[in-house]
PDB file of C-alpha atoms in Angstrom:
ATOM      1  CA  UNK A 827      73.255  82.731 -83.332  1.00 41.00           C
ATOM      2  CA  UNK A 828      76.505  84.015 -81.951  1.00 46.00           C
ATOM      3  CA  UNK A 829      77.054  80.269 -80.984  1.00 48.00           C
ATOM      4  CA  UNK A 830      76.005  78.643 -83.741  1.00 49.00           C
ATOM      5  CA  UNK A 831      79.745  77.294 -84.585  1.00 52.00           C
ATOM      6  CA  UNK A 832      79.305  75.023 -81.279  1.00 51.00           C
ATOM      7  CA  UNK A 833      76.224  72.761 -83.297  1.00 50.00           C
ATOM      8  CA  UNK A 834      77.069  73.463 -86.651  1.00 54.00           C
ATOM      9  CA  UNK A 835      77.587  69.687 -86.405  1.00 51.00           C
ATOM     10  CA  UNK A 836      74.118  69.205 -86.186  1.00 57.00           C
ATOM     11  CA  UNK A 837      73.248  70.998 -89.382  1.00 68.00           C
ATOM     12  CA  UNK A 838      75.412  68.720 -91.376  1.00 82.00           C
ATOM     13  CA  UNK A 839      73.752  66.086 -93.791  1.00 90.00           C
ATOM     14  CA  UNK A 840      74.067  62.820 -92.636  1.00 92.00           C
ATOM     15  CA  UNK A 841      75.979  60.169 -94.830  1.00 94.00           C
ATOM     16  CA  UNK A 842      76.717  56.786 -94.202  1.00 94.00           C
ATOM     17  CA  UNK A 843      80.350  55.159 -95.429  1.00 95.00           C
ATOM     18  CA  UNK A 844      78.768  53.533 -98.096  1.00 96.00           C
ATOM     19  CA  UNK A 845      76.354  56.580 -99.246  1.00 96.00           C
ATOM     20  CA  UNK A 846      80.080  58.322 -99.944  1.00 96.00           C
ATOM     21  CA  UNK A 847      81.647  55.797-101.438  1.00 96.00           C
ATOM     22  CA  UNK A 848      78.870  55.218-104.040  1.00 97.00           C
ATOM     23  CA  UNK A 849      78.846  58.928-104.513  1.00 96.00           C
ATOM     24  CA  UNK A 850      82.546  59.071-105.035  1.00 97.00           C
ATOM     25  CA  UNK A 851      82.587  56.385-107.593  1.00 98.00           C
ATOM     26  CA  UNK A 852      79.789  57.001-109.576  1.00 97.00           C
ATOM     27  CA  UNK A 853      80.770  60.563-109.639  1.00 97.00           C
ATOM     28  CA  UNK A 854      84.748  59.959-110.340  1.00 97.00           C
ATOM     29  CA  UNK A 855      83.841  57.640-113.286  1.00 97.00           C
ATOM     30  CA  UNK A 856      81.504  60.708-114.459  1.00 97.00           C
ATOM     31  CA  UNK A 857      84.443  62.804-114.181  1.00 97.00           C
ATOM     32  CA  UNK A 858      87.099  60.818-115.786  1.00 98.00           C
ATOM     33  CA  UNK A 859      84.909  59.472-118.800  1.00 97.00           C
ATOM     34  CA  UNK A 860      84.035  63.363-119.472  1.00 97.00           C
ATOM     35  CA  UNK A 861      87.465  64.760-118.511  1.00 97.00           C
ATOM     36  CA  UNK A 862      89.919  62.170-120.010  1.00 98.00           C
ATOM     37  CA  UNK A 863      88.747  63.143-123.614  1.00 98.00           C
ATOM     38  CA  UNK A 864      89.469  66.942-123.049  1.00 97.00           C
ATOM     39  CA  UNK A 865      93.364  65.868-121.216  1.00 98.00           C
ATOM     40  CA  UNK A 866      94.401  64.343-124.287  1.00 98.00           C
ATOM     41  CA  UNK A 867      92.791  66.533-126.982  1.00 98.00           C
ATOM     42  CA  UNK A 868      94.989  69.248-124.569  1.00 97.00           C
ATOM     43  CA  UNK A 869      97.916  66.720-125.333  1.00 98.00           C
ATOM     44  CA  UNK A 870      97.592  65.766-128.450  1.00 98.00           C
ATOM     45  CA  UNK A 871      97.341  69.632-129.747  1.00 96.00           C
ATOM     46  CA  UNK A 872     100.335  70.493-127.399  1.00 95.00           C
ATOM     47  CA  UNK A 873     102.428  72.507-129.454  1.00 93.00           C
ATOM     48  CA  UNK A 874     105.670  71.427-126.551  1.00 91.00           C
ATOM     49  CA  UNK A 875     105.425  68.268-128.105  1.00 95.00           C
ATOM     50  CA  UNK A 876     107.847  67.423-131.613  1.00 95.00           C
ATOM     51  CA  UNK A 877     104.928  65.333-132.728  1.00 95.00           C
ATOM     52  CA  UNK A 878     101.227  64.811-130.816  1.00 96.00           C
ATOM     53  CA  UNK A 879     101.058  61.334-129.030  1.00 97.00           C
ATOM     54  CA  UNK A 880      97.775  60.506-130.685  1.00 97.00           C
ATOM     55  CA  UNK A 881      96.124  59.457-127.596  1.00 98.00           C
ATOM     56  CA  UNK A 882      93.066  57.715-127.689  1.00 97.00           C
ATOM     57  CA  UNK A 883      90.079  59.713-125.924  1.00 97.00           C
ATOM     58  CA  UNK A 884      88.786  56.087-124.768  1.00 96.00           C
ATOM     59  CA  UNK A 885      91.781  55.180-123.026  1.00 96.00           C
ATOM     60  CA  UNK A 886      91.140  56.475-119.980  1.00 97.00           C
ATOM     61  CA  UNK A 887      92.230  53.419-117.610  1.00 96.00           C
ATOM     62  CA  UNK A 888      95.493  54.514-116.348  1.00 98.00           C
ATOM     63  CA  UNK A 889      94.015  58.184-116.040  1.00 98.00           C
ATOM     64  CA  UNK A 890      91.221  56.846-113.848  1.00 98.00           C
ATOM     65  CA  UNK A 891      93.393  54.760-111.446  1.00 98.00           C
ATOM     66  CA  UNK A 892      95.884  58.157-111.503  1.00 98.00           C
ATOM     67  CA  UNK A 893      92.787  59.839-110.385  1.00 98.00           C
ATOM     68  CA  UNK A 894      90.898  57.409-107.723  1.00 98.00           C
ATOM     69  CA  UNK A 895      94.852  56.983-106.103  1.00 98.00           C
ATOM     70  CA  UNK A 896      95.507  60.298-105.684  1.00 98.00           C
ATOM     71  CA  UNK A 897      92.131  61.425-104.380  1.00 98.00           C
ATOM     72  CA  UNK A 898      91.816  58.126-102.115  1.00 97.00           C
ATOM     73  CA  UNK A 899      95.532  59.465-100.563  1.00 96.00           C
ATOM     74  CA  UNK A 900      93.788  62.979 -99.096  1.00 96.00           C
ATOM     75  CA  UNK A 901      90.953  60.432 -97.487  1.00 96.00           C
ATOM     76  CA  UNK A 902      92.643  60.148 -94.205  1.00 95.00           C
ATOM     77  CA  UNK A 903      93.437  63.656 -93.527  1.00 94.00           C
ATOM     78  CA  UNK A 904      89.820  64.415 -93.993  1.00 94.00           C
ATOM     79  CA  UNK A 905      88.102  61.591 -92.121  1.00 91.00           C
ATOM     80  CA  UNK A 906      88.434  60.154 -88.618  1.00 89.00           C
ATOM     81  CA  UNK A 907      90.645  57.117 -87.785  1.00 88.00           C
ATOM     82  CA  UNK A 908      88.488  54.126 -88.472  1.00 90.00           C
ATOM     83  CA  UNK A 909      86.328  55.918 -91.054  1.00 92.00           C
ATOM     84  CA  UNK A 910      89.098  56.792 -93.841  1.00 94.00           C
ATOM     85  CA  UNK A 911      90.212  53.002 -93.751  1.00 95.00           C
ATOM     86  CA  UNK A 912      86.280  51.848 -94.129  1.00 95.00           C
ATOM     87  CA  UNK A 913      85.570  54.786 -96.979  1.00 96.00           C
ATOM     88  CA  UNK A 914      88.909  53.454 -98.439  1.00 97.00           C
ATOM     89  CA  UNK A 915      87.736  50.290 -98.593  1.00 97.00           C
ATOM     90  CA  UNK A 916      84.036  50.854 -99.820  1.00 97.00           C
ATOM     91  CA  UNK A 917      85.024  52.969-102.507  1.00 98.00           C
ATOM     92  CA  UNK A 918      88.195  50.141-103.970  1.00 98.00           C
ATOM     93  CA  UNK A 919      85.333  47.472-103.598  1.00 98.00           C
ATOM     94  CA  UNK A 920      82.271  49.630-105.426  1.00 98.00           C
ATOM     95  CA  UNK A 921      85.287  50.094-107.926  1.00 98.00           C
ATOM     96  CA  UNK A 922      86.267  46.385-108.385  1.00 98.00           C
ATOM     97  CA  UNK A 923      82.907  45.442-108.619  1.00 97.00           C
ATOM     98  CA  UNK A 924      82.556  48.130-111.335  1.00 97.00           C
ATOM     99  CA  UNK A 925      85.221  46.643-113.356  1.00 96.00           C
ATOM    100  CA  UNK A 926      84.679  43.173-112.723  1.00 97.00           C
ATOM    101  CA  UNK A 927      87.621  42.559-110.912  1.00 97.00           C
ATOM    102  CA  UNK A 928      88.596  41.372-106.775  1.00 97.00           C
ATOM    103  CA  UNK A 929      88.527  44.132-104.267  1.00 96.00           C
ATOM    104  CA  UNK A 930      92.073  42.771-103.304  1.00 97.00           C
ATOM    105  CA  UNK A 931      93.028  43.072-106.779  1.00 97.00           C
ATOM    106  CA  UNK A 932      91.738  46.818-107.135  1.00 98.00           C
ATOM    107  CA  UNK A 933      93.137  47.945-103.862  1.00 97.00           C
ATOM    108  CA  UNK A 934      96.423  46.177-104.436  1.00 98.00           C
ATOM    109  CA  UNK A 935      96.607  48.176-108.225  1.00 98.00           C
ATOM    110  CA  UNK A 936      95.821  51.361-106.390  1.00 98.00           C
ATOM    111  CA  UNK A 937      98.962  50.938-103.949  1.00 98.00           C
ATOM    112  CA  UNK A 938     100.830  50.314-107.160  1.00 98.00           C
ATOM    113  CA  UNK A 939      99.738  53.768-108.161  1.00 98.00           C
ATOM    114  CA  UNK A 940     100.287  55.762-105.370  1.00 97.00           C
ATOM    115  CA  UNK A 941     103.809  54.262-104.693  1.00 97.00           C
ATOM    116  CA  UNK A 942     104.649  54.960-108.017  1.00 98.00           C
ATOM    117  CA  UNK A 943     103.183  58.932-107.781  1.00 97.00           C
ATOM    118  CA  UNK A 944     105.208  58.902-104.980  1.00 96.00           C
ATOM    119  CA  UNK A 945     108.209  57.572-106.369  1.00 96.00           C
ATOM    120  CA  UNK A 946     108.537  60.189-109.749  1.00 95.00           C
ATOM    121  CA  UNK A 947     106.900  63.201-107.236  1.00 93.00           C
ATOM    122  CA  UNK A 948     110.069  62.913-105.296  1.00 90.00           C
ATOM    123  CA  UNK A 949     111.217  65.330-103.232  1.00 90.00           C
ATOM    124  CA  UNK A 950     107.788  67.233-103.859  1.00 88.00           C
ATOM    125  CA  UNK A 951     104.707  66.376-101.902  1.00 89.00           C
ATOM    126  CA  UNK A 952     102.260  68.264-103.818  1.00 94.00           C
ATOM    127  CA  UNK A 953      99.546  65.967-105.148  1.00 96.00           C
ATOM    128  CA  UNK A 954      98.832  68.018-108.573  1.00 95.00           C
ATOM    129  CA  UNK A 955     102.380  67.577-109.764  1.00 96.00           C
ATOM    130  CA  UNK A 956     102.467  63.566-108.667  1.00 97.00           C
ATOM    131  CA  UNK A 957      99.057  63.402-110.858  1.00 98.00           C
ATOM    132  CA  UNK A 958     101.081  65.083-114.001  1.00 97.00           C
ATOM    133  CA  UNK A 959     103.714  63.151-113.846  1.00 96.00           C
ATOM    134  CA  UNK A 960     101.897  59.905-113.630  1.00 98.00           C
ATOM    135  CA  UNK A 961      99.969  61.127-116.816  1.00 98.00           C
ATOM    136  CA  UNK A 962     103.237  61.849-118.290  1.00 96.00           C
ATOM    137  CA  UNK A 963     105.017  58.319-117.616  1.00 96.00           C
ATOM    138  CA  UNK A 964     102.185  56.262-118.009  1.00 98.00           C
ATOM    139  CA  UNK A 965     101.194  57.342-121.353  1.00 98.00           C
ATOM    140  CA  UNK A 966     104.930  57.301-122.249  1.00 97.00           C
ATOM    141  CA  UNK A 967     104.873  61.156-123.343  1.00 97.00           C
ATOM    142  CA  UNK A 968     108.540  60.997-122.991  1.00 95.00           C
ATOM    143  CA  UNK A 969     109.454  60.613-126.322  1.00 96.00           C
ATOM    144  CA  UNK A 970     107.215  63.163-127.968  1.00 97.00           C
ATOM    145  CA  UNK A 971     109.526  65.584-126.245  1.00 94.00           C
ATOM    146  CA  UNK A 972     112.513  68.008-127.444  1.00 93.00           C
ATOM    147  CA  UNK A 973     115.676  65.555-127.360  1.00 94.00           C
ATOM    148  CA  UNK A 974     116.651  67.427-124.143  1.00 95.00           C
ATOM    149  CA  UNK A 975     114.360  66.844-121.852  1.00 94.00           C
ATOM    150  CA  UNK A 976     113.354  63.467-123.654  1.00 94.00           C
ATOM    151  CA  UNK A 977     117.001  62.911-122.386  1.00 95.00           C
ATOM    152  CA  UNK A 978     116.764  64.004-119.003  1.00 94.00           C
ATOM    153  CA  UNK A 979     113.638  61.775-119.116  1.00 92.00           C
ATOM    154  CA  UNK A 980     111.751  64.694-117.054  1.00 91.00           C
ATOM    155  CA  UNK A 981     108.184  66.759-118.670  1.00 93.00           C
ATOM    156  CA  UNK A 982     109.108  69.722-120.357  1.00 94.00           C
ATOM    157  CA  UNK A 983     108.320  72.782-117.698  1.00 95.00           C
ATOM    158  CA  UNK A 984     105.589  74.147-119.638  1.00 95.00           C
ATOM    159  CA  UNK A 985     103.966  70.981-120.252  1.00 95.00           C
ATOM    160  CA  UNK A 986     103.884  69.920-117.057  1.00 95.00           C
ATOM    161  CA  UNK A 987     102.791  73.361-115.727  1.00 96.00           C
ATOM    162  CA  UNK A 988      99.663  73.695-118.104  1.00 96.00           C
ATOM    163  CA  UNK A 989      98.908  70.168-117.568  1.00 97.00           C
ATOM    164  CA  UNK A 990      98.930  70.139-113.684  1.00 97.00           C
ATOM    165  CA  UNK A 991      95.953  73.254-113.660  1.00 97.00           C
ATOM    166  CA  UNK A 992      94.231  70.613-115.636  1.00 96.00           C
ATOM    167  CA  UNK A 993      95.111  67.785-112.758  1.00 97.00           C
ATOM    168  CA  UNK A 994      94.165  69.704-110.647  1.00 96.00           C
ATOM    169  CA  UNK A 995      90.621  69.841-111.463  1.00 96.00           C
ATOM    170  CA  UNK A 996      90.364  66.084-110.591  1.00 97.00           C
ATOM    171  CA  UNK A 997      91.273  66.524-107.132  1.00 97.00           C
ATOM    172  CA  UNK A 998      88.147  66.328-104.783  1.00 96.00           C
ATOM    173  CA  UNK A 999      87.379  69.132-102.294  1.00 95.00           C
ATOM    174  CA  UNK A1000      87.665  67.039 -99.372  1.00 94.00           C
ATOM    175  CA  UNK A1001      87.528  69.352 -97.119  1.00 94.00           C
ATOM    176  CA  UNK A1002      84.148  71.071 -98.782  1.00 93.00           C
ATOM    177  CA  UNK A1003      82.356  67.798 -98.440  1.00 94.00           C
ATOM    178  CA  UNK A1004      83.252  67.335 -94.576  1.00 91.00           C
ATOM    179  CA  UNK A1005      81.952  70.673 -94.061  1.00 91.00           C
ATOM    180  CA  UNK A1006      78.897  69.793 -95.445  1.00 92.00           C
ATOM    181  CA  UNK A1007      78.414  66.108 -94.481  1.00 92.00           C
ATOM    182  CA  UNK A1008      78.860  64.039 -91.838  1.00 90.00           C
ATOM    183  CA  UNK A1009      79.689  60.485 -91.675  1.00 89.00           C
ATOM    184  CA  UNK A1010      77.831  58.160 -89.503  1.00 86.00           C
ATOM    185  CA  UNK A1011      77.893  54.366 -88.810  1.00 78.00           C
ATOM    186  CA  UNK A1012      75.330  52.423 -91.524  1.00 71.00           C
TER     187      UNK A1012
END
């Protein structure tokens, strides 16, 4: 099997656009509903905080769409031209129709998102951090904060370090699950 590299394509499981959009969805609302609760028990016990932020373990909206941007932004450097831009769109419409909502109006939210992780991530690029951030400004965690960071209006170093190895277990393996499937036309 010296050559086996050459049809490795062959051995991959077969998945159509839609097949891995359902799969992402159903398994990032798995993920969130089951992680979200563990995040903010993390936050609310952090001791870098001068009081806990009492977050509600059922508020888990802006964490989801913090999740599902970033994870939908490593799509195209996984997928082929033509295929990240269907997946993309699969996966925002599966979502909308989740929550009851217009396909235009999830995918429109989700730019909102990952313009804004882009935004506070600047000059950085790495994902993980963008992710902690987000968490951090959209659940206002600002002004549980020593007065001089709260100041400086940036997480507290620690914080933010602890919190991104949590982040970072929301990130899909992309690259994993191209190894191991391949997409084809429905």
């Amino acid at each position: 099997m010296r050559y086996a590299g050459l049809f490795s394509w062959m051995t991959k499981k077969k998945l159509t656009e839609e097949q891995v959009a359902t799969y992402f969805v159903d398994t990032t609302f798995e993920t969130v509903e089951n992680g979200w609760p563990e995040v903010s028990s993390f936050l609310n016990g952090c001791p870098g905080f001068e009081q806990s932020p009492a977050l509600d373990p059922e508020d888990y909206g802006r964490f989801l769409m913090i999740i599902v941007s970033a994870n939908i932004q490593m799509i195209p450097n996984h997928f082929d031209s033509g295929v990240d831009r269907q997946v993309i769109q699969r996966i925002c419409s599966k979502f909308a129709r989740a929550l009851d909502i217009a396909p235009e109006t999830f995918a429109g939210k989700v730019k909102q998102y990952r313009a804004f992780m882009k935004q506070i991530n600047r000059p950085s690029k790495n994902l993980g951090t963008a992710m902690t951030r987000a968490v951090f400004y959209k659940y206002h965690l600002n002004q549980y904060q020593d007065a001089y960071f709260r100041d400086m209006n940036t997480p507290e170093p620690n914080i933010q370090r602890e919190l991104k190895c949590l982040m970072n277990h929301f990130l899909w393996d992309w690259e994993a699950f191209t190894e191991s499937y391949r997409i084809v036309p429905a």
